[in-house]
XYZ file of C-alpha atoms in Angstrom:
368
model
C 100.665 102.660 75.870
C 98.537 99.403 76.486
C 96.473 98.976 79.750
C 97.848 97.340 82.929
C 96.583 94.212 83.774
C 96.049 94.381 87.418
C 94.682 91.437 90.155
C 93.414 92.182 93.405
C 93.187 89.008 95.690
C 91.741 89.210 98.934
C 91.253 86.027 101.048
C 87.504 85.201 102.502
C 86.809 85.904 106.021
C 90.415 85.270 106.610
C 90.980 84.812 110.303
C 87.678 83.350 110.861
C 88.393 81.054 107.921
C 91.531 79.657 109.314
C 90.294 79.113 112.862
C 86.977 76.944 110.972
C 89.807 74.952 108.911
C 91.771 73.908 111.920
C 89.051 73.300 114.086
C 86.003 71.289 112.456
C 83.759 71.779 115.246
C 83.791 75.273 114.276
C 82.863 74.572 110.505
C 79.248 75.892 109.777
C 78.905 77.965 112.971
C 78.622 81.639 113.454
C 82.410 82.722 114.346
C 84.125 85.853 115.619
C 87.739 85.949 116.148
C 88.175 88.397 119.599
C 87.315 88.614 122.758
C 83.979 87.717 124.170
C 84.588 90.184 127.191
C 82.444 93.214 127.802
C 85.238 95.556 126.414
C 86.127 92.876 123.534
C 86.053 93.921 119.913
C 85.708 91.589 116.918
C 88.561 91.346 114.853
C 87.059 89.106 112.074
C 83.586 87.443 111.804
C 82.819 84.388 109.585
C 80.034 84.588 107.163
C 77.900 82.308 108.831
C 78.115 85.616 111.520
C 78.085 88.203 108.759
C 74.565 87.045 108.043
C 73.676 88.138 111.180
C 75.277 91.574 110.888
C 78.150 90.937 112.779
C 81.426 92.711 111.353
C 84.980 93.568 112.427
C 85.602 96.385 114.629
C 82.305 95.911 116.341
C 82.157 95.662 120.050
C 81.578 92.366 121.228
C 78.654 92.844 123.239
C 76.981 94.293 120.287
C 77.850 91.610 118.131
C 76.640 88.776 120.795
C 73.026 90.796 120.732
C 72.911 90.691 117.105
C 73.873 86.594 117.350
C 73.260 84.857 120.400
C 74.809 82.032 119.247
C 77.968 83.658 118.389
C 81.128 81.832 119.183
C 84.313 83.480 120.264
C 87.790 82.228 119.439
C 90.887 83.928 120.253
C 93.348 85.406 117.554
C 96.425 83.270 116.670
C 98.158 85.858 114.790
C 101.572 83.650 114.574
C 99.249 81.300 112.662
C 97.891 84.082 110.367
C 101.256 85.352 109.452
C 102.405 81.942 108.649
C 99.421 80.906 106.408
C 99.995 84.353 105.007
C 103.632 83.731 103.899
C 102.404 80.508 102.008
C 99.774 82.747 100.051
C 102.261 85.465 99.230
C 104.767 82.999 98.134
C 101.890 81.471 95.686
C 101.633 85.477 94.189
C 105.364 85.159 93.593
C 105.240 82.177 91.328
C 103.171 84.600 89.037
C 104.620 88.083 89.198
C 107.544 89.686 91.365
C 105.273 93.107 91.448
C 103.350 92.739 94.464
C 101.758 95.098 96.535
C 100.301 93.501 100.353
C 97.756 95.695 102.009
C 97.443 93.432 104.841
C 98.116 89.471 105.468
C 94.984 88.467 103.694
C 94.975 90.843 100.534
C 97.371 92.477 97.793
C 97.335 93.659 94.578
C 99.504 92.179 91.792
C 100.417 93.974 88.474
C 100.278 90.945 85.621
C 101.050 92.736 82.760
C 104.225 90.970 82.236
C 103.889 87.692 84.222
C 106.517 85.297 84.877
C 104.318 82.436 83.679
C 102.826 81.903 80.282
C 98.883 82.399 80.652
C 96.533 83.611 78.078
C 95.072 86.511 80.182
C 94.945 88.213 83.745
C 91.802 86.421 84.115
C 93.460 82.837 83.674
C 96.251 83.929 86.157
C 93.445 84.755 88.674
C 91.955 81.515 88.511
C 95.077 79.725 88.708
C 96.211 81.556 91.849
C 92.955 81.236 93.501
C 93.005 77.012 92.887
C 96.510 76.964 94.204
C 95.484 78.975 97.288
C 92.717 76.499 97.991
C 94.962 73.532 97.156
C 97.969 74.448 99.584
C 95.931 75.888 102.546
C 92.237 74.775 102.043
C 90.916 78.336 102.020
C 89.218 80.605 100.069
C 89.970 83.198 98.058
C 88.244 86.144 95.944
C 89.981 87.963 92.964
C 89.447 91.109 90.945
C 90.667 91.723 87.625
C 90.815 94.821 85.763
C 93.225 97.605 84.291
C 93.902 99.644 87.361
C 93.892 99.185 90.927
C 90.912 100.723 91.996
C 88.454 98.595 89.538
C 90.365 95.436 90.510
C 89.477 96.116 94.445
C 85.925 96.898 93.441
C 85.693 93.672 91.467
C 86.824 91.335 94.290
C 84.155 92.474 96.296
C 81.829 91.777 93.586
C 81.336 88.094 93.566
C 82.633 87.486 97.415
C 83.277 84.926 98.711
C 85.126 82.152 96.483
C 84.592 84.532 93.249
C 86.106 86.390 90.341
C 84.922 89.293 88.483
C 86.733 90.975 85.753
C 86.270 94.645 84.675
C 87.516 95.470 81.098
C 88.545 98.899 79.916
C 85.353 98.953 77.866
C 83.265 98.200 81.132
C 84.765 100.328 83.948
C 83.228 103.629 83.113
C 79.483 102.653 83.160
C 80.177 100.135 86.201
C 81.486 103.334 87.846
C 78.505 105.045 87.188
C 75.934 102.484 88.385
C 77.511 102.124 91.990
C 76.492 104.148 94.944
C 79.739 106.400 96.274
C 79.380 104.537 99.518
C 80.790 101.422 97.743
C 83.813 103.147 96.330
C 87.025 102.501 97.913
C 88.576 105.027 99.169
C 85.336 106.814 99.886
C 84.499 106.436 103.730
C 81.180 106.874 105.808
C 82.144 110.786 106.192
C 83.158 111.679 102.886
C 80.203 109.598 101.339
C 78.029 111.470 104.032
C 79.158 115.185 102.591
C 78.677 113.611 98.919
C 75.540 113.012 99.548
C 74.873 116.574 101.309
C 76.081 118.033 97.664
C 73.757 115.965 95.583
C 76.208 113.095 94.615
C 75.010 109.574 95.375
C 76.539 107.651 92.779
C 79.346 107.788 90.392
C 77.091 109.049 87.576
C 76.579 112.121 89.892
C 80.162 111.860 90.987
C 81.398 112.544 87.196
C 79.028 115.150 86.592
C 81.034 117.249 89.077
C 83.486 119.751 87.466
C 86.865 119.402 89.050
C 86.597 122.911 90.206
C 83.774 122.054 92.829
C 85.439 118.736 93.960
C 88.456 120.745 94.725
C 86.526 123.203 96.535
C 85.011 120.735 98.548
C 87.287 117.890 98.931
C 90.873 119.538 98.526
C 93.800 117.407 97.303
C 91.460 114.104 97.061
C 89.426 116.101 94.302
C 91.746 114.518 91.516
C 91.546 111.158 92.888
C 87.473 111.451 92.746
C 87.500 113.285 89.256
C 89.661 110.354 87.711
C 87.942 107.279 89.889
C 84.198 108.641 88.698
C 85.633 107.911 85.310
C 87.163 104.803 85.533
C 90.489 106.193 85.923
C 93.200 105.296 88.341
C 96.886 105.569 87.487
C 98.645 104.793 90.530
C 101.108 101.875 90.208
C 101.291 98.130 92.188
C 103.937 99.513 94.508
C 106.382 97.010 95.380
C 108.103 97.268 98.732
C 106.138 100.261 99.692
C 107.836 101.895 102.502
C 105.896 101.647 106.072
C 104.822 104.813 107.537
C 104.083 104.206 110.799
C 104.210 101.529 113.869
C 101.897 101.251 116.574
C 99.937 99.494 118.917
C 96.939 100.041 121.459
C 95.091 98.384 124.064
C 91.449 98.391 125.163
C 90.581 97.996 128.762
C 88.168 95.719 130.956
C 87.384 98.621 132.888
C 87.718 102.478 132.451
C 90.694 104.247 133.561
C 90.501 107.290 135.714
C 93.587 107.034 137.859
C 97.098 108.239 136.379
C 99.292 105.758 138.037
C 97.041 103.075 136.401
C 97.036 104.789 132.785
C 101.213 105.393 133.064
C 101.491 101.481 133.996
C 99.585 100.591 130.780
C 101.416 103.335 128.385
C 104.789 101.999 129.858
C 103.795 98.692 128.910
C 102.089 99.702 125.242
C 105.421 101.716 124.618
C 107.645 98.652 125.287
C 105.696 96.375 122.884
C 105.611 98.968 120.290
C 109.309 99.869 120.417
C 109.778 95.863 120.031
C 107.686 96.147 117.056
C 110.377 98.862 115.982
C 113.415 96.784 116.702
C 112.167 93.853 114.667
C 111.985 96.109 111.799
C 115.028 97.912 112.042
C 113.615 101.305 112.204
C 112.726 104.366 114.749
C 110.772 107.700 114.333
C 110.789 111.336 115.216
C 107.103 111.666 115.612
C 105.046 110.009 118.546
C 101.174 109.914 118.238
C 98.977 109.368 120.990
C 95.435 108.166 120.758
C 92.664 108.157 123.794
C 89.343 106.950 123.676
C 86.732 107.773 126.161
C 83.941 105.390 127.142
C 81.459 107.230 125.370
C 83.471 106.287 122.057
C 84.859 109.793 121.356
C 88.561 109.908 121.042
C 91.392 112.503 120.876
C 94.589 112.147 118.665
C 97.575 114.280 119.413
C 101.312 113.875 118.465
C 104.662 115.724 118.843
C 107.762 115.563 116.240
C 111.156 115.690 118.253
C 114.846 116.515 116.388
C 116.165 113.223 117.431
C 114.384 110.043 116.678
C 113.184 107.882 119.900
C 116.102 105.749 121.138
C 114.369 103.112 123.093
C 111.285 101.788 124.826
C 111.575 104.141 127.792
C 112.235 107.309 125.730
C 109.404 106.061 123.438
C 107.303 106.181 126.869
C 108.527 109.536 128.016
C 107.216 111.181 125.087
C 104.102 109.247 124.963
C 103.271 110.249 128.594
C 104.154 113.688 128.053
C 101.135 113.586 125.478
C 98.888 112.071 127.803
C 99.639 114.170 130.837
C 97.454 116.985 129.780
C 94.520 114.562 129.308
C 94.643 114.131 133.280
C 92.320 114.338 135.078
C 90.188 112.773 132.124
C 86.695 114.132 131.675
C 85.447 110.605 131.546
C 86.709 106.808 131.811
C 89.154 105.941 129.278
C 88.456 102.971 127.439
C 91.532 102.615 125.095
C 94.946 103.822 124.673
C 97.156 103.744 121.703
C 100.639 105.172 120.961
C 102.214 105.201 117.476
C 105.969 105.860 115.744
C 106.344 107.853 112.529
C 108.726 109.356 110.402
C 110.527 106.389 110.423
C 113.846 106.070 109.440
C 116.966 103.549 110.354
C 118.552 104.273 113.652
C 121.255 106.591 112.947
C 119.883 107.836 109.505
C 120.786 111.380 109.214
C 117.587 113.447 107.209
C 118.369 116.138 104.841
C 119.638 119.523 106.603
C 116.252 120.932 104.741
C 113.337 120.111 102.677
C 114.029 120.178 99.084
C 112.748 123.433 97.028
C 108.744 123.129 95.885
C 110.198 123.244 92.385
C 112.294 119.766 92.887
C 108.636 118.172 94.186
C 107.003 119.171 90.974
C 110.025 118.175 88.684
C 109.900 114.430 90.260
C 106.175 114.217 90.185
C 104.897 111.561 87.740
C 102.411 113.076 85.021
C 99.126 111.442 84.995
C 98.256 108.629 82.342
C 94.861 108.452 80.368
C 93.186 105.531 79.643
């Protein structure tokens, strides 16, 4: 069986680049999309701001300390969604096998493209050129034989760059990288690997699967494969949404139940509106509470019946929130999420399928 040809396309500083495109006065300036308030958070940063160490999800006060000349603009998600639709329409000209990851990035399987190009590299070049011509924005692309390496490659020559990792290059390319640069290995997992003496892809490849299973459980198979440049995950078209949620960061800490209840009612209505827009409901409601020292708790509850409306969602969320009061410290953020999604009125199976059925359906891994 031949190798897949996968492209990962990632827009460059997408939100910030859209703002600089639409307002020439912002071009060349360190820019953050978000709120400059005391409780604000950076949603995106331009490359000019990134040179000062400003990053997305950074508290705005920290970003302003790092970059005193930082300019803040409020996000315009309706505009970003419209531009994203333009970009995804371009993808669809080249392949029907597209897996969006967010508004600004996606995987494309171009093993059998719709247009006749000599290589996946040529397709990636053509996609990036069309994006620039039609949106005046730049994108970076990674080309490889699997999703893991394609994503690594798209980061390799950012911004406005392109990199190819061939099957012959893959294992050696992975071996030279620090594990914290691997997509799918976050800071906490990287720290655990460092404690075990695993600092590079070469170190990870040297670990027996039995040791990885002991320390990393079900993720061990994935780590064992990517250390060898292997990843058999397909590009998933119309991957089902797993959850719908929202959260709110407050300008002043919340200590009072009445205030918290008011915010949770409004937040639940907002999240329920998103559920209605997607024609979905769910049986699991999860609450997130972040305190002013940035510690957080997450608790959830699954009910036999799916959420019926915004008031029902608020009732379930408030039942999870009530045990948190009186809070041990001020509350900085509240969030609520609906999961276990299904269409309203859909009837779940009476009982889960037997374990044997799961294994019969599981796809065998493919070697490369």
